[in-house]
Short mmCIF file of C-alpha atoms and ligand atoms in Angstrom, two decimals:
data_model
loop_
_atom_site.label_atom_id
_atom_site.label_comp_id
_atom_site.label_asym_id
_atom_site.label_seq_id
_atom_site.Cartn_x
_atom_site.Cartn_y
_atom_site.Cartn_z
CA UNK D 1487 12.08 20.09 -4.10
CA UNK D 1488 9.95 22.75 -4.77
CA UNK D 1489 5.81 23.58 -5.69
CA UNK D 1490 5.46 26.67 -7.66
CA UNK D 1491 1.54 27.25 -7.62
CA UNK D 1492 -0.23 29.86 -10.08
CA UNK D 1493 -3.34 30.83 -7.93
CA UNK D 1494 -6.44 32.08 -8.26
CA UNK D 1495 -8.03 28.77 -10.18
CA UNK D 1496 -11.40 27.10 -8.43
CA UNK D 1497 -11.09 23.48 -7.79
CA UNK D 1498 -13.79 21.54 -9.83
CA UNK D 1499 -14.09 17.76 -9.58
CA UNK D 1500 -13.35 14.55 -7.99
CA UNK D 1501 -10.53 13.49 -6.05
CA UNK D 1502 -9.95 9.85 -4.07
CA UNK D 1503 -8.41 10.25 -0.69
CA UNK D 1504 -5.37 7.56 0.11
CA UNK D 1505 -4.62 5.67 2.92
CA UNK D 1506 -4.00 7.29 6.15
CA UNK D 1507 -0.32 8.01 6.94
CA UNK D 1508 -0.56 7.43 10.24
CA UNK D 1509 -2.44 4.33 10.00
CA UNK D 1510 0.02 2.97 7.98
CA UNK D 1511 3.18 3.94 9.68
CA UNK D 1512 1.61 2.45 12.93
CA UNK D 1513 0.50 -1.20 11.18
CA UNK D 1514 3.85 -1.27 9.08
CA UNK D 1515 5.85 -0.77 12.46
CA UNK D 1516 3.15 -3.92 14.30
CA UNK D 1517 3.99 -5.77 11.98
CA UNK D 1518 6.70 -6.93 13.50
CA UNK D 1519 4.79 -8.82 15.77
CA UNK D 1520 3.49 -10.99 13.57
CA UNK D 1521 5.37 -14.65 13.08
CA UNK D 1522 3.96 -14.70 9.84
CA UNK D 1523 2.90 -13.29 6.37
CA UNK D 1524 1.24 -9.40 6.65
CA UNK D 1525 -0.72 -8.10 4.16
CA UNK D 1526 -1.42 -4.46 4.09
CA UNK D 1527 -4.11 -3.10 1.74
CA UNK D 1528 -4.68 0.63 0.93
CA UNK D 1529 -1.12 1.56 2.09
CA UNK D 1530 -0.09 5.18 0.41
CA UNK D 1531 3.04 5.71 -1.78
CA UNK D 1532 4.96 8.35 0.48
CA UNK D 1533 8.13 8.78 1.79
CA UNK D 1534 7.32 8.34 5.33
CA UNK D 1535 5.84 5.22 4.38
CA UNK D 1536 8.79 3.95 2.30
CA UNK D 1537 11.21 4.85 5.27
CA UNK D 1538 8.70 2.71 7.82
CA UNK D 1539 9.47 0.10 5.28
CA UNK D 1540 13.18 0.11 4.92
CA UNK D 1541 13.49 0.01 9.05
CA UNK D 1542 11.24 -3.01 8.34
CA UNK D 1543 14.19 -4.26 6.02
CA UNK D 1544 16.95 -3.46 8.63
CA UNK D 1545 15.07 -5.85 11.57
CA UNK D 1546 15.38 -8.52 9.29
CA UNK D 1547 11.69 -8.16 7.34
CA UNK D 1548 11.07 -8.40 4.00
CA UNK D 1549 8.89 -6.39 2.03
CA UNK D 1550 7.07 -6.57 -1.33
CA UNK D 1551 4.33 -4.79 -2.88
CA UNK D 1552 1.60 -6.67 -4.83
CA UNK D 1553 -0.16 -3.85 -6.48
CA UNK D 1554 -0.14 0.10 -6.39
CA UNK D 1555 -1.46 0.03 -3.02
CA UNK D 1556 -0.82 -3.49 -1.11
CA UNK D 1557 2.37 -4.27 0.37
CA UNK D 1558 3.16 -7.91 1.96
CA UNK D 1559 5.37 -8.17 4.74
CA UNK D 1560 7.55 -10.96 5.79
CA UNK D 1561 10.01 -12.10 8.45
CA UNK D 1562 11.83 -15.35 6.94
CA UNK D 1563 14.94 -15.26 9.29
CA UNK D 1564 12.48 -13.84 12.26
CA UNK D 1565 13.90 -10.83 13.71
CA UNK D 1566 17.27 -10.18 13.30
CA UNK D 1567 18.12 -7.68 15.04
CA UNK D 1568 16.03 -5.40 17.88
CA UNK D 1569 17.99 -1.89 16.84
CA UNK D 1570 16.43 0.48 14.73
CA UNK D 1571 18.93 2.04 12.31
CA UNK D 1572 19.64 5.69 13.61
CA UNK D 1573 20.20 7.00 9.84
CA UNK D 1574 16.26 5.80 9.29
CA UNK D 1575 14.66 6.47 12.18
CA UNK D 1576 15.83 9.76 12.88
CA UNK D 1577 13.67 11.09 9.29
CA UNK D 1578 10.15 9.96 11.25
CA UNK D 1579 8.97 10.58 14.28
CA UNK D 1580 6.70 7.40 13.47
CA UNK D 1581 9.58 5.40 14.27
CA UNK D 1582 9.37 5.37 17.53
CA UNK D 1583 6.89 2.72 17.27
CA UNK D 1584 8.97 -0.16 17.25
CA UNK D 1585 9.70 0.06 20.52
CA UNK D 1586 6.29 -1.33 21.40
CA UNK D 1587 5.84 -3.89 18.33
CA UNK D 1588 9.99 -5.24 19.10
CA UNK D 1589 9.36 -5.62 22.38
CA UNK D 1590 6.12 -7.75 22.21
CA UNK D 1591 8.00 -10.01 19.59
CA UNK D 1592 11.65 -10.60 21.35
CA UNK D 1593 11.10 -8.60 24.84
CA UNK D 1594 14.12 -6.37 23.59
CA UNK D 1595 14.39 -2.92 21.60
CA UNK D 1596 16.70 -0.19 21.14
CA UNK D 1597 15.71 2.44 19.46
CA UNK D 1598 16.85 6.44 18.65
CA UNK D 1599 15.03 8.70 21.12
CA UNK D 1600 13.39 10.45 17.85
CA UNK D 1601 14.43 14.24 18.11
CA UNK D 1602 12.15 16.89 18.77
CA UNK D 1603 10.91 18.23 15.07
CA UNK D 1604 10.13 22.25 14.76
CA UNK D 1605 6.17 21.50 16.39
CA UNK D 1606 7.55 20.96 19.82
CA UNK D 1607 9.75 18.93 22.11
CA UNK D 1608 7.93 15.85 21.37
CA UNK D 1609 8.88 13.91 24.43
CA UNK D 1610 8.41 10.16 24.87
CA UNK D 1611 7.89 9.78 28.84
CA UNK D 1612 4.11 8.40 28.40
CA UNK D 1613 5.30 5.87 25.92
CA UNK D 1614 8.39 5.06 28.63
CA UNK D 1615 6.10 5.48 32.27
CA UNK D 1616 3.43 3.02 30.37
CA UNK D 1617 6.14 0.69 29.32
CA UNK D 1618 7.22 0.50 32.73
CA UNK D 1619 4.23 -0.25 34.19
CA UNK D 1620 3.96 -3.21 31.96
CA UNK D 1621 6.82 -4.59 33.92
CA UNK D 1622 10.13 -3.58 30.57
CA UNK D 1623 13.40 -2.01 31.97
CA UNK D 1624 13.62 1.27 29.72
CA UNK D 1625 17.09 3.22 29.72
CA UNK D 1626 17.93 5.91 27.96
CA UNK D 1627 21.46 5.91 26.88
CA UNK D 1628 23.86 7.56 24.08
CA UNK D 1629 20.71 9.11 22.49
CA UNK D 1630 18.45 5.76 22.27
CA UNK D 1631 16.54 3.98 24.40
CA UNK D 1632 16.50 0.87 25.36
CA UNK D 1633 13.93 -1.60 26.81
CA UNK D 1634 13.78 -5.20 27.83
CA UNK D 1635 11.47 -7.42 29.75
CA UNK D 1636 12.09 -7.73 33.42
CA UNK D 1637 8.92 -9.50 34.41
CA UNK D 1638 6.52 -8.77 31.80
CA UNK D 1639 2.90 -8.17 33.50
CA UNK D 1640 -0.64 -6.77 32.16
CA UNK D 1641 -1.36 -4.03 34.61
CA UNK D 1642 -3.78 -1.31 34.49
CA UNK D 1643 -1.78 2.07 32.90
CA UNK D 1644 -3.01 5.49 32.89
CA UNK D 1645 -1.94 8.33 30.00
CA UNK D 1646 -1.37 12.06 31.52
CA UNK D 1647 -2.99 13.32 27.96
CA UNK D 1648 -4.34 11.09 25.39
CA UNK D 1649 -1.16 10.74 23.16
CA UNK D 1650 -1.91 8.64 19.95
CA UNK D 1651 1.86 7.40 19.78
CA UNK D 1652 1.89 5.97 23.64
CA UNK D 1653 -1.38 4.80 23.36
CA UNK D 1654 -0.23 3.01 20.31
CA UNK D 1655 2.99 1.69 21.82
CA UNK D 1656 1.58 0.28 25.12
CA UNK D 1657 -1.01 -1.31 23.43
CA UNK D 1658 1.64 -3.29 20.58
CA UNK D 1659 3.36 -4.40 24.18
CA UNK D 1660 0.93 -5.43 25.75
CA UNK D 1661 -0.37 -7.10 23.12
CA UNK D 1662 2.62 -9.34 23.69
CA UNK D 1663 1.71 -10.26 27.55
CA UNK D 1664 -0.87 -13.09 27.86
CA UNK D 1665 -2.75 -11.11 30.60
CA UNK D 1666 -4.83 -8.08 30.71
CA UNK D 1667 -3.67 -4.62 30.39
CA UNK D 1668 -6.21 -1.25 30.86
CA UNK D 1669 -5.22 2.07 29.32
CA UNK D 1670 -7.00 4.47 31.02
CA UNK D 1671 -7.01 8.33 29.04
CA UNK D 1672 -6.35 6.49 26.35
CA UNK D 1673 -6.20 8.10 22.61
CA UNK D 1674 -9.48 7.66 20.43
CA UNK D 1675 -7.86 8.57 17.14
CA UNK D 1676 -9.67 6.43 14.39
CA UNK D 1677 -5.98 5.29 13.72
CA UNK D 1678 -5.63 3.08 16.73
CA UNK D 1679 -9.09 1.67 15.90
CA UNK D 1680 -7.59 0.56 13.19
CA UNK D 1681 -4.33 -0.99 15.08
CA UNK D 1682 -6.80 -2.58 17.24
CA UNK D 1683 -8.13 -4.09 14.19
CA UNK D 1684 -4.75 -5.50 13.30
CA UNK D 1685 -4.04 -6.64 16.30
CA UNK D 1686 -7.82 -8.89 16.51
CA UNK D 1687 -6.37 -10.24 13.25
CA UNK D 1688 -3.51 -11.97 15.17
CA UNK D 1689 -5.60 -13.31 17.89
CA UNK D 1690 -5.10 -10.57 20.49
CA UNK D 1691 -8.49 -9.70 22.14
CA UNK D 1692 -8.66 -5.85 22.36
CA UNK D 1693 -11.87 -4.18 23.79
CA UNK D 1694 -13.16 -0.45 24.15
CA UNK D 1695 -10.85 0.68 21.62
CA UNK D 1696 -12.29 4.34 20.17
CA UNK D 1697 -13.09 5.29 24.20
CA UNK D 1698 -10.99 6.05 26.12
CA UNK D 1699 -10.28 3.09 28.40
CA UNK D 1700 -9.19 0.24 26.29
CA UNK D 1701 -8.70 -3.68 27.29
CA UNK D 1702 -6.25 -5.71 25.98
CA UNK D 1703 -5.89 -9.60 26.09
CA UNK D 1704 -2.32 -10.75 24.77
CA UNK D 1705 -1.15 -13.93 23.73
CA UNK D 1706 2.75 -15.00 22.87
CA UNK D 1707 1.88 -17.14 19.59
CA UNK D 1708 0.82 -14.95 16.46
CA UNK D 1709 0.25 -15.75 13.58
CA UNK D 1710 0.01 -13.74 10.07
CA UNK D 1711 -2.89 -11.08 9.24
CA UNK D 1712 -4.18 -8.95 6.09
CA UNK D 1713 -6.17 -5.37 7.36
CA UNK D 1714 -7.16 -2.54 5.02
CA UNK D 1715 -5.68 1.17 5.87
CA UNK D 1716 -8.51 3.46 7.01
CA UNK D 1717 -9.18 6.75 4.40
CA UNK D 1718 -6.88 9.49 5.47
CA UNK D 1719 -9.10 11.95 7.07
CA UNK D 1720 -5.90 14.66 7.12
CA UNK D 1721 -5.67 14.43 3.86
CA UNK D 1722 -9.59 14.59 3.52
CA UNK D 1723 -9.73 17.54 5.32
CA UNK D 1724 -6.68 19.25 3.62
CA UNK D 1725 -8.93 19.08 0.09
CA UNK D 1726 -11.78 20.11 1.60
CA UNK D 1727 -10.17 23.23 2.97
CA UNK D 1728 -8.29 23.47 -0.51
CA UNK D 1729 -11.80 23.48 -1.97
CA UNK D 1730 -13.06 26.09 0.22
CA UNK D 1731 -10.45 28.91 0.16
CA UNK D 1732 -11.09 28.43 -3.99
CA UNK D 1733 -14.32 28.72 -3.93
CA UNK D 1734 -14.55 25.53 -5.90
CA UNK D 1735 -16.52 22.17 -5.86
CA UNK D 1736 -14.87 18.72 -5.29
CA UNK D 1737 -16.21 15.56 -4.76
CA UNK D 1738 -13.68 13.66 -1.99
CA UNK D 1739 -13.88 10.01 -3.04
CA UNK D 1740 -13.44 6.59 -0.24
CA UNK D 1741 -13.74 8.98 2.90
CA UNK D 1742 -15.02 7.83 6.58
CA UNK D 1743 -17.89 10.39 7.13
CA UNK D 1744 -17.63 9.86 10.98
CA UNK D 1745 -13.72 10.63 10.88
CA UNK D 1746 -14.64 13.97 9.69
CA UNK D 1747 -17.59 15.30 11.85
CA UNK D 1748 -15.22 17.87 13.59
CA UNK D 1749 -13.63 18.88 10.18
CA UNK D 1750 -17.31 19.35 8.47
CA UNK D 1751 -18.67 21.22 11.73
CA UNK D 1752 -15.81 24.03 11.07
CA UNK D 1753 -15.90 24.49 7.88
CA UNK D 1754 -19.90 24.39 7.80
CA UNK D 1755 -19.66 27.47 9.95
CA UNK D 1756 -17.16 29.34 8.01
CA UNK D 1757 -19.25 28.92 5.35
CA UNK D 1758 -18.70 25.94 3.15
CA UNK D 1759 -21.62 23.41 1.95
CA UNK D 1760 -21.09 19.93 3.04
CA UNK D 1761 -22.99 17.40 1.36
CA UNK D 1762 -22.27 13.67 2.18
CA UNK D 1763 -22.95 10.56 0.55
CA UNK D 1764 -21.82 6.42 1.76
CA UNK D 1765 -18.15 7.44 1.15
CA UNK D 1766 -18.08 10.66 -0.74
CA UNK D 1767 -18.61 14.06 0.32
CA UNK D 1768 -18.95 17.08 -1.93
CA UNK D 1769 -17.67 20.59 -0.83
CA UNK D 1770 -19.57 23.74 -2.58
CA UNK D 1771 -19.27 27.40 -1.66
CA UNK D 1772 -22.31 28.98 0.13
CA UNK D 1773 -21.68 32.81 0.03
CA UNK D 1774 -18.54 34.02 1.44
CA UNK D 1775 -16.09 32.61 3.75
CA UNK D 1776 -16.64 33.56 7.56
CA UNK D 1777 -14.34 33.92 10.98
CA UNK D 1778 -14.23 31.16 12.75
CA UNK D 1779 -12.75 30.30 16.34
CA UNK D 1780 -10.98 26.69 16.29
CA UNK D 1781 -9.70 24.94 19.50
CA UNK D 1782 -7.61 21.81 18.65
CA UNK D 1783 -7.95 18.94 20.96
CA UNK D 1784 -7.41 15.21 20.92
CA UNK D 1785 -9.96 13.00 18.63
CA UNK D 1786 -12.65 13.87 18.31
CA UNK D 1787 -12.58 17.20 18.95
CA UNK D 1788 -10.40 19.56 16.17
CA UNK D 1789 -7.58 17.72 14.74
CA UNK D 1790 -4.13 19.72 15.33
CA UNK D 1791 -2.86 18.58 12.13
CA UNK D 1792 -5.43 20.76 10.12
CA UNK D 1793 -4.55 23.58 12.10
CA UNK D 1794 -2.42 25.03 9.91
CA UNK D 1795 -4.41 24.52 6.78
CA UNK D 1796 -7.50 26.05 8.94
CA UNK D 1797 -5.10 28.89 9.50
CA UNK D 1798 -4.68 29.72 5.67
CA UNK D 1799 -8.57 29.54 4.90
CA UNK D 1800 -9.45 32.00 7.38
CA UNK D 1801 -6.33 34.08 6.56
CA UNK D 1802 -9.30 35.40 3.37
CA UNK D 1803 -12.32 34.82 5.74
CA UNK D 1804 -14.39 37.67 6.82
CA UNK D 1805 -13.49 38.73 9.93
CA UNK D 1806 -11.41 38.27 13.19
CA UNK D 1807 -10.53 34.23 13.66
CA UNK D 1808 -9.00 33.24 17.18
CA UNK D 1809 -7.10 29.90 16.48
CA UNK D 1810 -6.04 27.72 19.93
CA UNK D 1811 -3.37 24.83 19.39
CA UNK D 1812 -3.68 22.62 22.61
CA UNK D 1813 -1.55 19.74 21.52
CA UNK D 1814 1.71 20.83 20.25
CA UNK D 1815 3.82 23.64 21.82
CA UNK D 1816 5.03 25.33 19.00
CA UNK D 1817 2.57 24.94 15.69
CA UNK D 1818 2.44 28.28 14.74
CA UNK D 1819 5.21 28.39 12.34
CA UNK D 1820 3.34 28.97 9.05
CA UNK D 1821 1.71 31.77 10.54
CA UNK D 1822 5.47 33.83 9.51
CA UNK D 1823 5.22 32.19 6.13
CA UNK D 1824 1.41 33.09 5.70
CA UNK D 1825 2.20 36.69 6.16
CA UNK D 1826 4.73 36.86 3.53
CA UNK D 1827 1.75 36.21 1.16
CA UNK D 1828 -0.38 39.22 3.27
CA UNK D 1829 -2.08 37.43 5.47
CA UNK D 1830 -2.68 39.05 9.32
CA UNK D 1831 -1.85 36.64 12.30
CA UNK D 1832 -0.85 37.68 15.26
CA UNK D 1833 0.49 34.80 17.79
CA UNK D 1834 0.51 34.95 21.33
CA UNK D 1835 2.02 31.55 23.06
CA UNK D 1836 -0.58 29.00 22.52
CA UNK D 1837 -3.37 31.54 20.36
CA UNK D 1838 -3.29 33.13 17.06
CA UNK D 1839 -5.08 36.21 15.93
CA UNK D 1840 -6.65 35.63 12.20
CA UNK D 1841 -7.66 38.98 10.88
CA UNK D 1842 -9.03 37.82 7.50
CA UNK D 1843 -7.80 39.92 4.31
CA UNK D 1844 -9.50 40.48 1.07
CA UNK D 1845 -6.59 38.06 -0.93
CA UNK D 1846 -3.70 37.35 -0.69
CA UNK D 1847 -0.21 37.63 -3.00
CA UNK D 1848 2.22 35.04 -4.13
CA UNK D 1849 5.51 34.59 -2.70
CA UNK D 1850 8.44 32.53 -2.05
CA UNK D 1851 7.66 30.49 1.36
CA UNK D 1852 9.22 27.56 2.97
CA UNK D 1853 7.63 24.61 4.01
CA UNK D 1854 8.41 24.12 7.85
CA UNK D 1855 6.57 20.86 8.53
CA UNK D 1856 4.23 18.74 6.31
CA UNK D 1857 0.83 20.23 7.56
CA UNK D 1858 2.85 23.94 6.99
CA UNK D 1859 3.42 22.82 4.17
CA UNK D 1860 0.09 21.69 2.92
CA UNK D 1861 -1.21 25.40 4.35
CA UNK D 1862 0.96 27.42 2.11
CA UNK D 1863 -0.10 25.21 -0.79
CA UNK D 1864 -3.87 26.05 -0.03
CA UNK D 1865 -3.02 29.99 0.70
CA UNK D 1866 -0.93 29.38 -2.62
CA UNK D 1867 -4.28 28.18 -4.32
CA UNK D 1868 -5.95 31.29 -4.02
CA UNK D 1869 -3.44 33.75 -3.92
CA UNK D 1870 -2.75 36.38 -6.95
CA UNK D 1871 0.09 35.39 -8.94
CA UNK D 1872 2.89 32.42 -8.47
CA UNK D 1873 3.81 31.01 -4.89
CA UNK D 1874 7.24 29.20 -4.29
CA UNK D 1875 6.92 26.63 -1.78
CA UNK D 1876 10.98 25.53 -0.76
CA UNK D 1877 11.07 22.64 1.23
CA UNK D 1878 8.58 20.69 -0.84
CA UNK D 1879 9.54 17.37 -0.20
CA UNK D 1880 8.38 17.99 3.55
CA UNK D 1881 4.53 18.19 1.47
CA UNK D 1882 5.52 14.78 -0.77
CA UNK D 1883 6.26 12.97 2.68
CA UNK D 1884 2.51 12.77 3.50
CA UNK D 1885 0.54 13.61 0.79
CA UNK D 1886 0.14 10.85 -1.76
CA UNK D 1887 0.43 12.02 -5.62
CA UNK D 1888 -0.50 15.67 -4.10
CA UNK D 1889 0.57 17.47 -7.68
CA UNK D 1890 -1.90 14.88 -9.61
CA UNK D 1891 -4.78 15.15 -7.94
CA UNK D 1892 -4.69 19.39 -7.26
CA UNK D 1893 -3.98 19.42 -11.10
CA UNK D 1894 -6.74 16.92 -11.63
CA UNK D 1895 -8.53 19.71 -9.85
CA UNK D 1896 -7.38 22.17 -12.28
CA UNK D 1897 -4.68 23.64 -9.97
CA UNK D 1898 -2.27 24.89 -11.94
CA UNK D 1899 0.65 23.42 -9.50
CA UNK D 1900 4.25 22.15 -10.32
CA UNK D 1901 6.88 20.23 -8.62
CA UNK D 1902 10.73 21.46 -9.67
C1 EPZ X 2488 0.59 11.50 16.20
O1 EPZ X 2488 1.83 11.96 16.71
C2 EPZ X 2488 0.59 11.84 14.72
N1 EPZ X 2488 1.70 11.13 14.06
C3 EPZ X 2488 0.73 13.35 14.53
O2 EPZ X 2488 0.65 13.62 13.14
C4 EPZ X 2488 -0.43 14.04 15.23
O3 EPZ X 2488 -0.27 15.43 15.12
C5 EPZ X 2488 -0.44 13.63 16.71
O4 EPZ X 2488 -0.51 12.18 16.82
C6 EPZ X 2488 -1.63 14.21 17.46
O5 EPZ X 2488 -2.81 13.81 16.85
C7 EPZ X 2488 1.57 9.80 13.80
O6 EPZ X 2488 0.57 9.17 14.11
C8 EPZ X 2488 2.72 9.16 13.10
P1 EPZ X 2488 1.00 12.53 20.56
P2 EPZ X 2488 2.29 11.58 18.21
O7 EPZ X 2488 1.86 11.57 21.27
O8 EPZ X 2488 1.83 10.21 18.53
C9 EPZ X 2488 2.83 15.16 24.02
C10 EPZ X 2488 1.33 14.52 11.08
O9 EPZ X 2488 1.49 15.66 10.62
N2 EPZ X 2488 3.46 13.93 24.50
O10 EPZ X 2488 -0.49 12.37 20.59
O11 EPZ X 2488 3.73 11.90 18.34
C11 EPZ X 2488 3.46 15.64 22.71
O12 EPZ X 2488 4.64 16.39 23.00
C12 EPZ X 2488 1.80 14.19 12.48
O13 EPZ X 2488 0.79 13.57 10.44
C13 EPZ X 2488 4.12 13.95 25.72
O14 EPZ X 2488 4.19 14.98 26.40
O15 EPZ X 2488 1.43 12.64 19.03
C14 EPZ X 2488 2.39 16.47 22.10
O16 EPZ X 2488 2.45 17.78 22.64
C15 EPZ X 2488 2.34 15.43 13.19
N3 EPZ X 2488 4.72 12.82 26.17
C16 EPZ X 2488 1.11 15.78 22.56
O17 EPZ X 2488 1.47 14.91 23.64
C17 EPZ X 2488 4.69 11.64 25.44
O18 EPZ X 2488 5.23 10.63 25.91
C18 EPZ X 2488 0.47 14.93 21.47
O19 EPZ X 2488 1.42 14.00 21.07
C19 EPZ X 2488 4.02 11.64 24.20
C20 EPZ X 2488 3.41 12.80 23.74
#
């Protein structure tokens, strides 16, 4: 699949922003856990999410959606079997989090250890060390690993770094365990406020979720639960950025305001107007685009996965930008593709050099990872003449409906 974008149109309008991806993914996968019906409202049409589904499928679940945007899931024959398929789960990282939902529902689960993708090694010991703690067997054998419970036991578990996916994974356990469990370090992402959410729905009494300690109560009998999917502030930001480097104005529709402090602090300073409503936000150009230095960090500070769309805004931004990924080792990838179109990065290890240019030039560019992807669309945006974006369905697997709402912008973008 590929985007050919003609640049150099502004973005004018209104566009709504979908459920988050990674909310999704997360309350599809805990849904497992649930005895009964799940209903999950505001749930985007992608591929990762229609992959989350099918593994549902292969466990035994049965899905159906009730509307564009509302899927209900249900187990009629209960769970049967605790194996995610390797031919699914091997396309998502996101996958990964069955482990925790299986094992609170049947105390067993096998699943693929999910291969390192092209941002870094990815590995899963915080999921496996918390796990442990919790009183599961984990092995790792034949390229999966495998977990059961020994003695299942709340205990107090402390992260090394905040990851969102352990964090996740240990709590969907020890949601499971009629006793109380601490994560200490844990993740604040809005997205596990929103698992948390779920999770209160079936009767499990979660506190101090959005901090960083967080105190779970399980208990063995749950029920059924509907939850909403939280506005995808990614994709927020990702329009907001696309706005920017166009020198456009859009109106983002059904966005979390506090989700996006970090994101409207940056691009504030290199020189967009922010104006915010209940749930809207407009972005208008004030002047010209400035250097800016961005540090990624766990929520709430800079989130890594509008790095590389950062990355292509300040590759036209006055000045020298200094760019410093702290979460993944290896998220620099686009920088490559961003100087076929003339853009100036230099990368050294963990920091990359921004020299801003005046514009830049279309070109043929691959996609190396959805948020690459989503970068070379926005460099794409302003750049002189047609862009080829290969790879494209990399883009389509998180971004709902992308090429209707950039040409609802007036984009001049298709899909081939
Ligand atoms: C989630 O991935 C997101 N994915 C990622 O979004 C996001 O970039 C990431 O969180 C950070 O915000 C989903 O929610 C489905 P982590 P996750 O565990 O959970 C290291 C996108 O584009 N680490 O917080 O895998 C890890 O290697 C995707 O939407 C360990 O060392 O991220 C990484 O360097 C990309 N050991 C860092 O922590 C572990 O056991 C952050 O990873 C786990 C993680």
């Amino acid at each position: 699949m590929k985007f050919l974008v003609s640049g150099g149109r502004r973005l004018q309008g209104k566009v709504r922003i979908s459920g988050a991806k990674n909310a999704a993914l997360v309350l599809i996968a805990a849904s497992v856990m649930a005895a009964d019906d799940v209903v999950l409202d505001n749930v985007p049409r992608i591929a990762d999410v229609d992959t989350q589904l099918q593994i549902v499928a292969s466990l035994g679940g049965r899905f159906v959606w009730e509307g564009e945007n509302t899927v209900r899931i249900s187990w009629p024959e209960g769970i049967e079997t605790t194996t995610t398929p390797f031919q699914l789960a091997k396309k998502l990282r996101a996958s990964n989090l069955f482990l925790g939902a299986l094992l609170a529902r049947t105390g067993k689960a096998e699943i693929p250890l999910p291969g390192g993708c092209n941002i870094g090694s990815r590995p899963m010991d915080l999921h496996l060390k918390g796990l442990q703690a919790l009183g599961f067997e984990v092995k790792l054998e034949h390229g999966f690993i495998k977990a059961w419970a020994k003695k299942p036991t709340g205990n107090r578990v402390y992260l090394d770094f905040p990851s969102v996916g352990a964090t996740e994974n240990i709590m969907m356990a020890a949601a499971g365990i009629p006793e109380v469990t601490v994560i200490e370090n844990a993740a604040k992402e809005p997205e596990i406020v929103n698992l948390a959410s779920f999770l209160t729905a079936l009767g499990v009494k979660v506190r101090g979720v959005g901090t960083d300690i967080i105190r779970i109560e399980g208990v063995k009998e749950r029920g059924g639960a509907r939850c909403g999917v939280i506005p995808d502030r990614i994709e927020a930001g990702t329009y907001m950025i696309a706005a920017g480097i166009t020198g456009g104005e859009v109106t983002l529709e059904n966005v979390i305001i506090t989700h996006l402090h970090p994101v409207i602090a940056k691009l504030e300073e290199a020189g967009l107007k922010v104006d915010v409503g209940e749930d809207t936000l407009t972005v208008t150009p004030s002047g010209e685009l400035k250097a800016t230095d961005i540090k990624t960090l766990p929520y709430p500070g800079f989130p890594t996965d509008l790095q590389s769309p950062m990355m292509a805004l300040l590759s036209v931004a006055k000045g020298t930008s200094t760019i410093v990924e702290n979460v993944f080792e290896n998220r620099f990838q686009v920088a490559d593709e961003l100087k076929r179109m003339g853009a100036q990065i230099k990368v050294k290890g963990q920091t990359a050099i921004v020299e801003g240019v005046e514009k830049l030039y279309g070109a043929q560019v691959k996609a190396t990872d959805l948020r690459a992807g989503a970068a070379l669309i926005i460099a794409a945006l302003a750049a002189e003449g047609e862009t080829e974006i290969c790879q494209g369905e990399l883009i389509a697997r998180g971004y709902e409906k992308i090429e209707e709402k950039l040409s609802g912008l007036g984009a001049k973008v298709r899909v081939v």
